[in-house]
């Protein structure tokens, strides 16, 4: 049964965190980055689908990195305020929920504002591209939720700020950079064996690759999907593939959030 007083406390904490994050130069720079990048791609690209494909690549690399770095640094810098909250008659679960929402919503808003304003100015919301733009915004939102949860989990679990930031950057490097190389190496080394299901499982183990496959399915560019994307299209394809990938991204957001909350409840501040 829901507790209205507890939910109200979570929302009050979230509103405070949102106001605090909204004043951050990080968030302003984050919004301006997407605004300038989107405007430049639409202004100088000869075809809007090509501009959207370039923007998709920026989203897949930038959102996880900025979210991880900003999220971990914010939690470490707000530790004294968090300890003050723990002295109040508010459950740790509510505090964690307010912190998560307070980080997630401003980052989501900065991304959407930075992308949608140039899209509107340049008239990109055509019937042909509207679905692709909405899918891109949904993937950016999902990746923000996933990596905000991972950042909080790392910041709660690792006591030292420098070490926690190093762990966050390492996770991003592994998911965004090293993952494709590992998949290619495995596919080359064991090319004589049936690896389709194993490579499909590896794709579900990486939220960035999941987001990339969903976007490329929307763009219908099979040649750029790589090994895991081509296998995913073969097994699922179409609407079924999009639904499976969306469900996997929801799990990727939920599981680190739950683990982070449990670590927060057990942590000795």
Short mmCIF file of C-alpha atoms in Angstrom, two decimals:
data_model
loop_
_atom_site.label_atom_id
_atom_site.label_comp_id
_atom_site.label_asym_id
_atom_site.label_seq_id
_atom_site.Cartn_x
_atom_site.Cartn_y
_atom_site.Cartn_z
CA UNK A 1 0.00 0.00 0.00
CA UNK A 2 1.38 3.41 -0.97
CA UNK A 3 2.28 5.94 1.68
CA UNK A 4 1.12 9.45 0.61
CA UNK A 5 3.32 11.14 3.21
CA UNK A 6 6.37 9.22 2.02
CA UNK A 7 5.65 10.00 -1.62
CA UNK A 8 5.22 13.69 -0.75
CA UNK A 9 8.59 13.65 1.04
CA UNK A 10 10.25 12.07 -2.00
CA UNK A 11 8.74 14.69 -4.30
CA UNK A 12 9.84 17.55 -2.02
CA UNK A 13 13.38 16.23 -2.00
CA UNK A 14 13.25 15.78 -5.77
CA UNK A 15 12.09 19.38 -6.24
CA UNK A 16 14.98 20.63 -4.11
CA UNK A 17 17.48 18.52 -6.05
CA UNK A 18 16.02 19.68 -9.37
CA UNK A 19 16.44 23.34 -8.39
CA UNK A 20 19.98 22.65 -7.24
CA UNK A 21 20.95 20.75 -10.39
CA UNK A 22 19.25 23.34 -12.62
CA UNK A 23 21.65 26.00 -11.31
CA UNK A 24 24.67 23.87 -12.19
CA UNK A 25 26.98 24.98 -15.00
CA UNK A 26 27.24 21.33 -15.96
CA UNK A 27 23.56 21.22 -16.89
CA UNK A 28 23.72 24.51 -18.78
CA UNK A 29 26.75 23.30 -20.74
CA UNK A 30 25.05 19.93 -21.35
CA UNK A 31 21.98 21.63 -22.81
CA UNK A 32 24.05 24.02 -24.93
CA UNK A 33 26.14 21.14 -26.25
CA UNK A 34 23.10 19.34 -27.65
CA UNK A 35 21.61 22.59 -28.91
CA UNK A 36 24.78 23.53 -30.81
CA UNK A 37 25.46 19.99 -32.07
CA UNK A 38 21.90 19.49 -33.30
CA UNK A 39 21.79 22.91 -34.94
CA UNK A 40 25.15 22.37 -36.67
CA UNK A 41 24.15 18.94 -37.99
CA UNK A 42 20.82 20.21 -39.34
CA UNK A 43 22.35 23.40 -40.74
CA UNK A 44 25.29 21.82 -42.58
CA UNK A 45 24.00 18.37 -43.45
CA UNK A 46 22.67 17.95 -46.95
CA UNK A 47 19.92 15.55 -45.84
CA UNK A 48 18.03 15.52 -42.57
CA UNK A 49 18.09 11.71 -42.16
CA UNK A 50 21.89 11.92 -42.32
CA UNK A 51 21.87 14.65 -39.67
CA UNK A 52 19.69 12.49 -37.42
CA UNK A 53 22.04 9.54 -37.84
CA UNK A 54 24.99 11.72 -36.82
CA UNK A 55 23.02 13.01 -33.84
CA UNK A 56 22.18 9.43 -32.84
CA UNK A 57 25.88 8.58 -32.64
CA UNK A 58 26.50 11.66 -30.48
CA UNK A 59 23.64 10.68 -28.16
CA UNK A 60 24.93 7.12 -27.72
CA UNK A 61 28.39 8.32 -26.67
CA UNK A 62 27.71 11.60 -24.87
CA UNK A 63 24.69 10.88 -22.69
CA UNK A 64 26.24 7.90 -20.85
CA UNK A 65 29.55 9.74 -20.31
CA UNK A 66 28.12 13.03 -19.03
CA UNK A 67 25.46 11.29 -16.95
CA UNK A 68 28.01 9.03 -15.27
CA UNK A 69 30.53 11.78 -14.55
CA UNK A 70 28.02 14.39 -13.41
CA UNK A 71 25.96 11.90 -11.41
CA UNK A 72 28.86 10.52 -9.40
CA UNK A 73 30.41 13.94 -8.77
CA UNK A 74 27.07 15.40 -7.65
CA UNK A 75 26.45 12.62 -5.13
CA UNK A 76 29.93 12.98 -3.65
CA UNK A 77 29.64 16.77 -3.43
CA UNK A 78 26.19 16.51 -1.80
CA UNK A 79 27.32 14.05 0.88
CA UNK A 80 27.04 16.54 3.76
CA UNK A 81 23.48 17.43 2.76
CA UNK A 82 22.65 13.73 2.44
CA UNK A 83 23.96 13.09 5.95
CA UNK A 84 21.77 15.95 7.20
CA UNK A 85 18.74 14.36 5.57
CA UNK A 86 19.54 11.02 7.18
CA UNK A 87 19.17 12.67 10.58
CA UNK A 88 15.56 13.56 9.71
CA UNK A 89 12.55 11.23 10.11
CA UNK A 90 12.65 10.27 6.41
CA UNK A 91 13.32 6.75 5.21
CA UNK A 92 16.48 6.12 3.25
CA UNK A 93 14.43 4.76 0.39
CA UNK A 94 12.62 8.10 0.06
CA UNK A 95 15.88 10.02 0.21
CA UNK A 96 17.40 7.87 -2.51
CA UNK A 97 14.28 8.22 -4.65
CA UNK A 98 14.36 12.00 -4.32
CA UNK A 99 18.05 12.08 -5.22
CA UNK A 100 17.52 9.86 -8.26
CA UNK A 101 14.58 11.87 -9.60
CA UNK A 102 16.34 15.14 -8.83
CA UNK A 103 19.26 14.09 -11.02
CA UNK A 104 17.31 12.29 -13.73
CA UNK A 105 14.69 14.92 -14.57
CA UNK A 106 17.04 17.91 -15.13
CA UNK A 107 19.37 15.81 -17.29
CA UNK A 108 16.41 14.56 -19.27
CA UNK A 109 15.04 18.10 -19.68
CA UNK A 110 18.43 19.47 -20.76
CA UNK A 111 18.75 16.79 -23.43
CA UNK A 112 15.21 17.24 -24.76
CA UNK A 113 15.41 21.04 -24.82
CA UNK A 114 18.83 20.98 -26.50
CA UNK A 115 17.58 18.65 -29.25
CA UNK A 116 14.00 19.86 -29.77
CA UNK A 117 14.66 23.60 -30.15
CA UNK A 118 16.91 23.23 -33.24
CA UNK A 119 14.60 20.52 -34.61
CA UNK A 120 11.69 22.95 -34.41
CA UNK A 121 13.64 25.89 -35.84
CA UNK A 122 14.84 23.86 -38.84
CA UNK A 123 11.44 22.24 -39.45
CA UNK A 124 12.63 18.69 -38.87
CA UNK A 125 9.30 17.52 -37.43
CA UNK A 126 8.07 16.24 -40.78
CA UNK A 127 5.78 13.24 -41.14
CA UNK A 128 8.72 11.22 -42.49
CA UNK A 129 11.10 11.98 -39.63
CA UNK A 130 8.76 12.48 -36.67
CA UNK A 131 8.81 8.83 -35.61
CA UNK A 132 12.62 8.67 -35.83
CA UNK A 133 13.01 11.82 -33.73
CA UNK A 134 10.62 10.50 -31.07
CA UNK A 135 12.53 7.20 -30.98
CA UNK A 136 15.81 9.09 -30.61
CA UNK A 137 14.41 11.13 -27.71
CA UNK A 138 13.11 7.94 -26.08
CA UNK A 139 16.52 6.24 -26.36
CA UNK A 140 18.26 9.32 -24.94
CA UNK A 141 15.80 9.34 -22.03
CA UNK A 142 16.30 5.61 -21.42
CA UNK A 143 20.09 5.94 -21.43
CA UNK A 144 19.82 8.89 -19.03
CA UNK A 145 17.75 6.77 -16.64
CA UNK A 146 20.11 3.79 -16.94
CA UNK A 147 23.37 5.64 -16.38
CA UNK A 148 21.97 7.92 -13.67
CA UNK A 149 21.05 4.78 -11.74
CA UNK A 150 24.51 3.27 -12.35
CA UNK A 151 26.20 6.52 -11.29
CA UNK A 152 24.26 6.59 -8.01
CA UNK A 153 25.06 2.94 -7.37
CA UNK A 154 28.77 3.60 -7.89
CA UNK A 155 28.80 6.78 -5.78
CA UNK A 156 27.03 5.03 -2.92
CA UNK A 157 29.15 1.88 -3.09
CA UNK A 158 32.59 3.51 -3.48
CA UNK A 159 33.63 5.72 -0.58
CA UNK A 160 36.50 7.61 -2.23
CA UNK A 161 35.50 10.31 -4.75
CA UNK A 162 38.48 9.90 -7.09
CA UNK A 163 38.15 6.13 -7.15
CA UNK A 164 34.40 6.36 -7.73
CA UNK A 165 34.89 8.73 -10.65
CA UNK A 166 37.50 6.34 -12.07
CA UNK A 167 35.05 3.43 -11.79
CA UNK A 168 32.36 5.48 -13.56
CA UNK A 169 34.65 6.39 -16.46
CA UNK A 170 35.86 2.78 -16.71
CA UNK A 171 32.27 1.54 -16.95
CA UNK A 172 31.60 4.03 -19.74
CA UNK A 173 34.78 3.03 -21.59
CA UNK A 174 33.84 -0.61 -21.34
CA UNK A 175 30.28 -0.10 -22.60
CA UNK A 176 30.93 2.54 -25.27
CA UNK A 177 34.41 1.75 -26.57
CA UNK A 178 35.78 -1.66 -25.57
CA UNK A 179 32.55 -3.63 -25.99
CA UNK A 180 32.50 -3.54 -29.79
CA UNK A 181 36.13 -4.63 -29.94
CA UNK A 182 35.46 -7.59 -27.63
CA UNK A 183 32.45 -8.68 -29.68
CA UNK A 184 34.42 -8.44 -32.92
CA UNK A 185 37.33 -10.39 -31.39
CA UNK A 186 35.01 -13.17 -30.17
CA UNK A 187 33.27 -13.35 -33.52
CA UNK A 188 36.63 -13.63 -35.29
CA UNK A 189 38.13 -16.19 -32.92
CA UNK A 190 35.10 -18.46 -32.81
CA UNK A 191 33.70 -17.80 -36.28
CA UNK A 192 33.42 -21.54 -37.02
CA UNK A 193 30.97 -22.04 -34.13
CA UNK A 194 27.28 -21.07 -33.89
CA UNK A 195 27.58 -17.83 -31.92
CA UNK A 196 24.27 -16.16 -32.71
CA UNK A 197 22.62 -16.71 -29.33
CA UNK A 198 25.79 -15.89 -27.41
CA UNK A 199 26.26 -12.62 -29.29
CA UNK A 200 22.60 -11.80 -28.76
CA UNK A 201 23.09 -12.26 -25.02
CA UNK A 202 26.12 -9.95 -25.18
CA UNK A 203 23.98 -7.29 -26.80
CA UNK A 204 21.49 -7.42 -23.94
CA UNK A 205 24.44 -7.00 -21.57
CA UNK A 206 25.15 -3.51 -22.93
CA UNK A 207 22.47 -0.76 -22.79
CA UNK A 208 24.38 1.43 -25.27
CA UNK A 209 24.36 -1.35 -27.85
CA UNK A 210 20.67 -1.91 -27.19
CA UNK A 211 19.98 1.77 -27.83
CA UNK A 212 22.07 1.70 -30.99
CA UNK A 213 20.22 -1.31 -32.38
CA UNK A 214 16.82 0.29 -31.69
CA UNK A 215 17.87 3.47 -33.48
CA UNK A 216 19.33 1.63 -36.45
CA UNK A 217 16.22 -0.53 -36.73
CA UNK A 218 14.29 2.71 -36.93
CA UNK A 219 16.68 4.06 -39.56
CA UNK A 220 16.54 0.67 -41.34
CA UNK A 221 20.31 0.65 -41.92
CA UNK A 222 21.24 -3.01 -41.52
CA UNK A 223 24.79 -2.51 -42.80
CA UNK A 224 25.70 -0.32 -39.81
CA UNK A 225 24.29 -2.57 -37.10
CA UNK A 226 27.38 -4.72 -36.65
CA UNK A 227 27.32 -8.35 -35.54
CA UNK A 228 24.89 -8.03 -32.65
CA UNK A 229 22.50 -5.74 -34.50
CA UNK A 230 22.29 -8.02 -37.53
CA UNK A 231 21.63 -11.02 -35.28
CA UNK A 232 19.00 -9.08 -33.33
CA UNK A 233 17.19 -8.13 -36.54
CA UNK A 234 17.26 -11.75 -37.68
CA UNK A 235 15.83 -13.08 -34.41
CA UNK A 236 13.28 -10.38 -33.65
CA UNK A 237 12.98 -7.70 -36.34
CA UNK A 238 10.28 -5.06 -36.69
CA UNK A 239 7.92 -4.14 -33.88
CA UNK A 240 8.73 -7.26 -31.85
CA UNK A 241 12.42 -6.37 -31.78
CA UNK A 242 11.66 -2.81 -30.67
CA UNK A 243 9.43 -4.11 -27.87
CA UNK A 244 12.05 -6.59 -26.64
CA UNK A 245 14.79 -3.95 -26.69
CA UNK A 246 12.56 -1.43 -24.88
CA UNK A 247 11.77 -3.98 -22.16
CA UNK A 248 15.49 -4.72 -21.76
CA UNK A 249 16.28 -1.00 -21.39
CA UNK A 250 13.58 -0.68 -18.71
CA UNK A 251 15.24 -3.54 -16.82
CA UNK A 252 18.63 -1.87 -17.26
CA UNK A 253 17.23 1.25 -15.59
CA UNK A 254 15.40 -0.61 -12.83
CA UNK A 255 18.06 -3.08 -11.69
CA UNK A 256 20.90 -0.59 -10.95
CA UNK A 257 18.36 1.71 -9.25
CA UNK A 258 17.23 -1.11 -6.96
CA UNK A 259 20.82 -2.18 -6.24
CA UNK A 260 21.81 1.42 -5.55
CA UNK A 261 18.88 1.85 -3.18
CA UNK A 262 19.83 -1.30 -1.26
CA UNK A 263 23.44 -0.13 -1.02
CA UNK A 264 22.20 3.26 0.20
CA UNK A 265 20.05 1.62 2.89
CA UNK A 266 22.99 -0.44 4.16
CA UNK A 267 25.65 2.25 3.89
CA UNK A 268 27.18 3.55 7.12
CA UNK A 269 27.45 7.31 6.65
#
